CSV table of C-alpha atoms and ligand atoms in Angstrom, one decimal:
chain,number,residue,atom,x,y,z
A,1376,UNK,CA,22.2,122.7,106.8
A,1377,UNK,CA,22.7,120.6,109.9
A,1378,UNK,CA,24.1,117.8,107.7
A,1379,UNK,CA,26.6,120.2,106.1
A,1380,UNK,CA,27.6,121.4,109.5
A,1381,UNK,CA,28.4,117.8,110.7
A,1382,UNK,CA,30.3,117.1,107.6
A,1383,UNK,CA,32.4,120.2,108.2
A,1384,UNK,CA,33.1,119.2,111.7
A,1385,UNK,CA,34.2,115.7,110.6
A,1386,UNK,CA,36.5,117.1,108.0
A,1387,UNK,CA,38.0,119.4,110.6
A,1388,UNK,CA,38.6,116.5,113.0
A,1389,UNK,CA,40.2,114.5,110.2
A,1390,UNK,CA,42.5,117.3,109.4
A,1391,UNK,CA,43.6,118.0,112.9
A,1392,UNK,CA,44.2,114.2,113.5
A,1393,UNK,CA,46.2,113.6,110.3
A,1394,UNK,CA,48.3,116.8,110.3
A,1395,UNK,CA,50.5,115.5,113.1
A,1396,UNK,CA,51.0,111.8,112.7
A,1397,UNK,CA,54.7,111.3,113.0
A,1398,UNK,CA,54.6,109.9,116.5
A,1399,UNK,CA,51.7,107.6,115.8
A,1400,UNK,CA,53.2,104.3,114.6
A,1401,UNK,CA,49.9,102.5,114.5
A,1402,UNK,CA,48.6,104.0,111.3
A,1403,UNK,CA,48.0,101.6,108.5
A,1404,UNK,CA,45.8,103.3,106.0
A,1405,UNK,CA,48.5,105.3,104.3
A,1406,UNK,CA,50.6,103.5,101.7
A,1407,UNK,CA,52.3,106.4,99.9
A,1408,UNK,CA,55.9,105.5,99.2
A,1409,UNK,CA,57.1,108.6,97.4
A,1410,UNK,CA,57.7,112.1,98.6
A,1411,UNK,CA,58.9,114.9,96.2
A,1412,UNK,CA,59.2,112.1,93.6
A,1413,UNK,CA,61.8,110.4,95.7
A,1414,UNK,CA,61.2,106.9,97.0
A,1415,UNK,CA,63.2,104.6,99.2
A,1416,UNK,CA,62.7,101.7,96.8
A,1417,UNK,CA,65.1,103.6,94.4
A,1418,UNK,CA,67.9,103.3,97.0
A,1419,UNK,CA,67.0,100.2,99.0
A,1420,UNK,CA,70.5,99.3,100.0
A,1421,UNK,CA,72.0,102.7,100.5
A,1422,UNK,CA,73.2,101.9,104.0
A,1423,UNK,CA,75.4,99.1,102.7
A,1424,UNK,CA,76.6,100.5,99.4
A,1425,UNK,CA,77.1,104.2,100.1
A,1426,UNK,CA,79.8,105.8,102.2
A,1427,UNK,CA,79.2,106.2,105.9
A,1428,UNK,CA,79.7,109.9,106.6
A,1429,UNK,CA,79.0,110.2,110.3
A,1430,UNK,CA,77.1,108.8,113.2
A,1431,UNK,CA,75.3,111.0,115.7
A,1432,UNK,CA,73.6,110.1,118.9
A,1433,UNK,CA,70.7,112.1,120.3
A,1434,UNK,CA,70.8,112.0,124.1
A,1435,UNK,CA,67.3,113.5,124.4
A,1436,UNK,CA,65.6,110.9,122.2
A,1437,UNK,CA,68.0,108.0,122.6
A,1438,UNK,CA,68.3,107.8,118.8
A,1439,UNK,CA,71.3,106.8,116.7
A,1440,UNK,CA,71.6,108.5,113.3
A,1441,UNK,CA,73.8,107.1,110.5
A,1442,UNK,CA,74.4,109.4,107.5
A,1443,UNK,CA,75.5,108.0,104.2
A,1444,UNK,CA,76.6,109.7,100.9
A,1445,UNK,CA,76.5,108.3,97.4
A,1446,UNK,CA,79.7,108.7,95.3
A,1447,UNK,CA,78.8,112.1,93.9
A,1448,UNK,CA,78.0,113.5,97.3
A,1449,UNK,CA,81.0,111.8,98.9
A,1450,UNK,CA,83.5,113.1,96.3
A,1451,UNK,CA,82.2,116.7,96.7
A,1452,UNK,CA,82.3,116.4,100.4
A,1453,UNK,CA,85.9,115.2,100.4
A,1454,UNK,CA,87.0,118.1,98.3
A,1455,UNK,CA,85.2,120.4,100.7
A,1456,UNK,CA,83.2,121.9,97.8
A,1457,UNK,CA,80.6,124.0,99.4
A,1458,UNK,CA,78.1,123.3,96.7
A,1459,UNK,CA,77.0,119.7,95.8
A,1460,UNK,CA,76.5,118.8,92.1
A,1461,UNK,CA,73.2,117.4,90.8
A,1462,UNK,CA,73.0,113.7,91.5
A,1463,UNK,CA,74.4,114.0,95.0
A,1464,UNK,CA,72.3,112.1,97.5
A,1465,UNK,CA,72.5,111.8,101.3
A,1466,UNK,CA,70.6,109.1,103.2
A,1467,UNK,CA,70.1,109.0,106.9
A,1468,UNK,CA,68.8,106.2,109.1
A,1469,UNK,CA,67.5,107.0,112.5
A,1470,UNK,CA,67.1,104.1,114.9
A,1471,UNK,CA,66.0,104.2,118.5
A,1472,UNK,CA,68.1,102.4,121.1
A,1473,UNK,CA,67.1,100.2,124.0
A,1474,UNK,CA,68.9,98.6,126.9
A,1475,UNK,CA,70.5,95.2,126.2
A,1476,UNK,CA,69.3,93.0,129.1
A,1477,UNK,CA,72.5,91.0,128.8
A,1478,UNK,CA,74.7,94.1,129.3
A,1479,UNK,CA,72.6,97.1,130.5
A,1480,UNK,CA,75.2,99.8,130.1
A,1481,UNK,CA,75.4,99.1,126.4
A,1482,UNK,CA,72.4,100.1,124.3
A,1483,UNK,CA,71.3,98.1,121.3
A,1484,UNK,CA,69.3,99.3,118.2
A,1485,UNK,CA,65.6,98.7,118.5
A,1486,UNK,CA,63.1,98.2,115.7
A,1487,UNK,CA,61.9,101.8,115.6
A,1488,UNK,CA,63.5,103.1,112.4
A,1489,UNK,CA,63.0,105.9,110.0
A,1490,UNK,CA,64.8,107.0,106.8
A,1491,UNK,CA,65.5,110.4,105.3
A,1492,UNK,CA,66.8,111.3,101.9
A,1493,UNK,CA,68.1,114.5,100.3
A,1494,UNK,CA,68.6,114.5,96.5
A,1495,UNK,CA,70.3,117.3,94.7
A,1496,UNK,CA,68.8,118.6,91.5
A,1497,UNK,CA,69.1,122.3,91.1
A,1498,UNK,CA,66.3,122.6,88.5
A,1499,UNK,CA,63.8,120.2,89.8
A,1500,UNK,CA,64.1,121.3,93.4
A,1501,UNK,CA,64.9,125.0,92.8
A,1502,UNK,CA,62.2,126.1,95.2
A,1503,UNK,CA,63.8,124.2,98.1
A,1504,UNK,CA,67.4,125.3,97.6
A,1505,UNK,CA,68.2,122.6,95.1
A,1506,UNK,CA,67.5,119.7,97.4
A,1507,UNK,CA,64.6,117.3,97.3
A,1508,UNK,CA,63.6,116.0,100.8
A,1509,UNK,CA,61.9,112.8,101.7
A,1510,UNK,CA,61.1,111.0,104.9
A,1511,UNK,CA,59.9,107.4,105.3
A,1512,UNK,CA,59.0,105.0,108.1
A,1513,UNK,CA,60.7,101.7,108.8
A,1514,UNK,CA,58.8,100.0,105.9
A,1515,UNK,CA,59.6,102.7,103.3
A,1516,UNK,CA,56.2,104.4,103.4
A,1517,UNK,CA,55.4,108.0,104.2
A,1518,UNK,CA,54.2,109.0,107.7
A,1519,UNK,CA,50.7,110.1,107.8
A,1520,UNK,CA,51.6,113.8,107.3
A,1521,UNK,CA,51.1,116.3,104.6
A,1522,UNK,CA,54.3,115.9,102.5
A,1523,UNK,CA,54.2,119.6,101.7
A,1524,UNK,CA,54.3,120.6,105.4
A,1525,UNK,CA,57.0,118.1,106.1
A,1526,UNK,CA,59.1,119.4,103.2
A,1527,UNK,CA,58.8,123.0,104.4
A,1528,UNK,CA,59.9,122.0,107.8
A,1529,UNK,CA,63.0,120.1,106.4
A,1530,UNK,CA,63.9,123.2,104.3
A,1531,UNK,CA,63.4,125.6,107.2
A,1532,UNK,CA,65.8,123.8,109.4
A,1533,UNK,CA,68.4,122.9,106.8
A,1534,UNK,CA,68.5,126.6,106.0
A,1535,UNK,CA,70.5,127.0,109.2
A,1536,UNK,CA,73.6,125.8,107.3
A,1537,UNK,CA,73.7,127.6,103.9
A,1538,UNK,CA,77.5,127.7,104.0
A,1539,UNK,CA,77.7,124.0,103.5
A,1540,UNK,CA,75.0,123.9,100.9
A,1541,UNK,CA,72.3,123.1,103.5
A,1542,UNK,CA,74.0,119.9,104.6
A,1543,UNK,CA,74.7,119.5,108.3
A,1544,UNK,CA,76.9,116.4,108.4
A,1545,UNK,CA,80.7,116.5,108.2
A,1546,UNK,CA,82.7,113.3,107.8
A,1547,UNK,CA,83.7,111.7,111.0
A,1548,UNK,CA,87.2,110.3,111.0
A,1549,UNK,CA,86.5,106.6,111.4
A,1550,UNK,CA,89.4,105.2,109.4
A,1551,UNK,CA,93.2,105.6,109.6
A,1552,UNK,CA,94.6,108.8,108.2
A,1553,UNK,CA,91.5,111.0,107.6
A,1554,UNK,CA,92.4,113.5,110.4
A,1555,UNK,CA,92.1,116.7,108.3
A,1556,UNK,CA,88.4,116.3,107.8
A,1557,UNK,CA,87.6,116.3,111.5
A,1558,UNK,CA,88.4,120.0,111.8
A,1559,UNK,CA,85.3,121.0,110.0
A,1560,UNK,CA,82.4,121.0,112.3
A,1561,UNK,CA,78.9,122.4,112.1
A,1562,UNK,CA,79.7,124.4,115.2
A,1563,UNK,CA,80.9,127.0,112.7
A,1564,UNK,CA,77.3,127.6,111.8
A,1565,UNK,CA,75.8,130.4,113.6
A,1566,UNK,CA,72.3,129.6,114.5
A,1567,UNK,CA,70.2,132.7,114.3
A,1568,UNK,CA,66.8,132.1,115.6
A,1569,UNK,CA,64.8,135.1,116.9
A,1570,UNK,CA,63.4,134.1,120.2
A,1571,UNK,CA,60.8,136.4,121.7
A,1572,UNK,CA,60.3,136.7,125.4
A,1573,UNK,CA,56.6,136.5,126.4
A,1574,UNK,CA,54.3,135.0,128.9
A,1575,UNK,CA,53.6,131.5,127.9
A,1576,UNK,CA,49.9,132.0,128.2
A,1577,UNK,CA,48.7,129.7,125.5
A,1578,UNK,CA,50.6,126.6,126.7
A,1579,UNK,CA,48.5,123.9,128.2
A,1580,UNK,CA,48.0,125.3,131.7
A,1581,UNK,CA,48.2,122.1,133.6
A,1582,UNK,CA,51.5,121.1,132.1
A,1583,UNK,CA,52.9,124.6,132.5
A,1584,UNK,CA,52.1,124.7,136.2
A,1585,UNK,CA,53.7,121.3,136.6
A,1586,UNK,CA,57.0,122.6,135.3
A,1587,UNK,CA,58.0,125.9,137.0
A,1588,UNK,CA,54.9,127.5,138.5
A,1589,UNK,CA,57.0,130.6,139.4
A,1590,UNK,CA,58.7,131.2,136.1
A,1591,UNK,CA,56.9,134.2,134.5
A,1592,UNK,CA,58.6,134.1,131.1
A,1593,UNK,CA,59.9,131.7,128.6
A,1594,UNK,CA,61.5,132.0,125.2
A,1595,UNK,CA,59.4,131.0,122.2
A,1596,UNK,CA,60.9,129.9,119.0
A,1597,UNK,CA,59.3,131.8,116.2
A,1598,UNK,CA,59.8,132.0,112.4
A,1599,UNK,CA,59.9,129.5,109.6
A,1600,UNK,CA,60.3,126.4,111.7
A,1601,UNK,CA,57.3,127.2,113.7
A,1602,UNK,CA,55.2,128.1,110.7
A,1603,UNK,CA,56.0,124.9,108.9
A,1604,UNK,CA,56.4,122.6,111.9
A,1605,UNK,CA,55.0,119.0,111.6
A,1606,UNK,CA,55.3,116.5,114.4
A,1607,UNK,CA,58.8,115.5,113.4
A,1608,UNK,CA,60.0,119.0,114.0
A,1609,UNK,CA,59.1,118.7,117.7
A,1610,UNK,CA,61.7,116.1,118.1
A,1611,UNK,CA,64.4,117.6,115.8
A,1612,UNK,CA,64.2,121.0,117.4
A,1613,UNK,CA,65.2,119.9,121.0
A,1614,UNK,CA,69.0,120.9,120.6
A,1615,UNK,CA,68.1,124.4,119.5
A,1616,UNK,CA,65.8,124.8,122.5
A,1617,UNK,CA,68.5,123.4,124.8
A,1618,UNK,CA,71.0,125.9,123.5
A,1619,UNK,CA,68.7,128.8,124.2
A,1620,UNK,CA,67.7,127.4,127.6
A,1621,UNK,CA,71.4,127.1,128.6
A,1622,UNK,CA,72.1,130.6,127.4
A,1623,UNK,CA,69.2,132.3,129.1
A,1624,UNK,CA,68.6,129.9,131.9
A,1625,UNK,CA,64.9,130.0,131.2
A,1626,UNK,CA,62.4,127.6,129.6
A,1627,UNK,CA,62.2,127.7,125.8
A,1628,UNK,CA,59.7,126.1,123.6
A,1629,UNK,CA,58.3,125.6,120.1
A,1630,UNK,CA,54.6,125.8,120.1
A,1631,UNK,CA,52.0,125.2,117.4
A,1632,UNK,CA,49.1,125.4,119.7
A,1633,UNK,CA,48.4,124.4,123.3
A,1634,UNK,CA,48.2,120.7,122.5
A,1635,UNK,CA,51.3,120.5,120.2
A,1636,UNK,CA,54.6,121.8,121.6
A,1637,UNK,CA,58.1,121.0,122.7
A,1638,UNK,CA,59.5,122.5,125.8
A,1639,UNK,CA,62.9,122.5,127.4
A,1640,UNK,CA,62.9,123.8,131.0
A,1641,UNK,CA,65.9,124.1,133.4
A,1642,UNK,CA,65.7,122.7,136.8
A,1643,UNK,CA,67.0,125.0,139.5
A,1644,UNK,CA,67.9,122.2,141.9
A,1645,UNK,CA,69.2,119.1,140.3
A,1646,UNK,CA,69.5,115.7,141.8
A,1647,UNK,CA,70.7,114.1,138.7
A,1648,UNK,CA,73.6,116.3,137.4
A,1649,UNK,CA,77.1,117.5,138.5
A,1650,UNK,CA,77.5,121.2,139.5
A,1651,UNK,CA,79.2,121.9,136.1
A,1652,UNK,CA,76.0,120.7,134.5
A,1653,UNK,CA,72.5,122.0,134.0
A,1654,UNK,CA,69.6,119.6,134.4
A,1655,UNK,CA,66.8,120.2,131.9
A,1656,UNK,CA,63.4,118.6,131.4
A,1657,UNK,CA,62.3,117.9,127.9
A,1658,UNK,CA,58.6,117.6,127.2
A,1659,UNK,CA,57.0,116.8,123.9
A,1660,UNK,CA,53.3,117.2,123.9
A,1661,UNK,CA,51.4,115.9,120.9
A,1662,UNK,CA,47.6,115.9,120.5
A,1663,UNK,CA,47.5,117.0,124.2
A,1664,UNK,CA,49.4,113.9,125.2
A,1665,UNK,CA,52.9,113.7,126.7
A,1666,UNK,CA,55.0,111.8,124.1
A,1667,UNK,CA,58.2,112.4,126.0
A,1668,UNK,CA,58.9,113.6,129.5
A,1669,UNK,CA,62.5,113.1,130.3
A,1670,UNK,CA,65.3,114.9,132.2
A,1671,UNK,CA,69.0,115.0,131.3
A,1672,UNK,CA,72.2,116.9,132.0
A,1673,UNK,CA,73.8,119.5,129.7
A,1674,UNK,CA,77.3,120.8,130.1
A,1675,UNK,CA,77.1,124.4,131.1
B,2486,HEC,C1,64.9,121.1,113.3
B,2486,HEC,C2,65.9,120.7,112.4
B,2486,HEC,C3,65.8,119.7,111.3
B,2486,HEC,C4,64.6,119.4,110.6
B,2486,HEC,C5,63.2,119.9,110.8
B,2486,HEC,C6,65.1,118.4,109.6
B,2486,HEC,N1,66.4,118.2,109.7
B,2486,HEC,FE1,67.5,116.9,108.6
B,2486,HEC,N2,69.1,117.2,109.8
B,2486,HEC,C7,69.2,118.1,110.9
B,2486,HEC,C8,70.4,117.9,111.5
B,2486,HEC,C9,70.9,118.7,112.8
B,2486,HEC,C10,71.2,116.9,110.8
B,2486,HEC,C11,72.5,116.4,111.1
B,2486,HEC,C12,72.5,114.9,111.6
B,2486,HEC,C13,71.6,114.7,112.8
B,2486,HEC,O1,71.8,115.4,113.8
B,2486,HEC,O2,70.8,113.8,112.8
B,2486,HEC,C14,70.3,116.5,109.7
B,2486,HEC,C15,70.7,115.7,108.7
B,2486,HEC,C16,69.9,115.3,107.6
B,2486,HEC,C17,70.4,114.4,106.5
B,2486,HEC,C18,71.8,114.0,106.3
B,2486,HEC,C19,72.5,115.1,105.5
B,2486,HEC,C20,72.9,116.3,106.4
B,2486,HEC,O3,72.4,117.4,106.1
B,2486,HEC,O4,73.6,116.1,107.3
B,2486,HEC,C21,69.3,114.2,105.7
B,2486,HEC,C22,69.2,113.3,104.5
B,2486,HEC,C23,68.2,114.9,106.3
B,2486,HEC,N3,68.6,115.6,107.5
B,2486,HEC,C24,66.9,114.9,105.8
B,2486,HEC,C25,65.8,115.6,106.4
B,2486,HEC,C26,64.5,115.6,105.9
B,2486,HEC,C27,64.0,114.7,104.7
B,2486,HEC,C28,63.7,116.4,106.7
B,2486,HEC,C29,62.2,116.6,106.7
B,2486,HEC,C30,61.3,115.5,106.7
B,2486,HEC,C31,64.6,116.9,107.7
B,2486,HEC,N4,65.9,116.5,107.5
B,2486,HEC,C32,64.2,117.8,108.7
B,2486,HEC,C33,68.2,118.9,111.3
B,2486,HEC,C34,66.9,118.9,110.8
């Protein structure tokens, strides 16, 4: 009986460790290279042979994102067809940046990379709105996450933009003459996330008191994204929380439990930002540890 009890505890420890491994780059035991039957080895050179759709830069994480489309996706996108045919594929490379010691105001790509793919097949992926999702580390292997949980998180967030067939990116005008495309922006997408106001009782008390000891309430992101969150969601969700924080001038957060959450909190007195800006603190807590604790300015 005692033995079974120990085994159970060990299994539980294993689950709680492995369920959130996106931030832990030191894993080596996992060698899975395929998610939802998609592997990066099928498209190893996508960044050099597909069309560059757009580039985004995340201020909060210092990450550059390059999005590419294969011919089928590219042609559909150019015609502004709201639904992508089977065979359309989008690939995204996220790469962290670091200061260039030779010229510090210019950031250079660092080695921390990850890859994401979206493959359209309306039959095979009918349960996930016709898209197969896959996420890989810099070597083309899966992160140490449950692929089912990661998939549900991808789907939950991409459902924000049904009007463009669940694709966020719009072509950036990087070449001469493509002006007409730039008018379409994802700003048209109305993000509807039910936030509920409540006392943030369950958040790690020490961290909560560090932020705004006198703030009685915060906005908690509920719904699909919270239900299916994996550690990657904590990072991706920051812009949504920022938007809410800006609107309500109150902290907002996505919480799985008290040791796993992302929080964006406004600062009432800012030393960093202009008066037309709001300084916010972004905190990512993972396994009880602060993975990110940074402040930056948002345009009001
Ligand atoms: C919390 C929101 C969120 C989650 C979760 C999320 N994405 Fe995205 N995804 C975005 C946004 C926003 C973009 C637009 C580009 C950017 O900002 O990086 C995007 C872009 C992409 C693109 C380029 C095509 C497009 O839609 O623009 C791919 C491919 C992609 N994501 C795959 C994935 C995969 C695979 C997962 C799950 C492992 C995932 N995404 C999870 C928000 C999310």
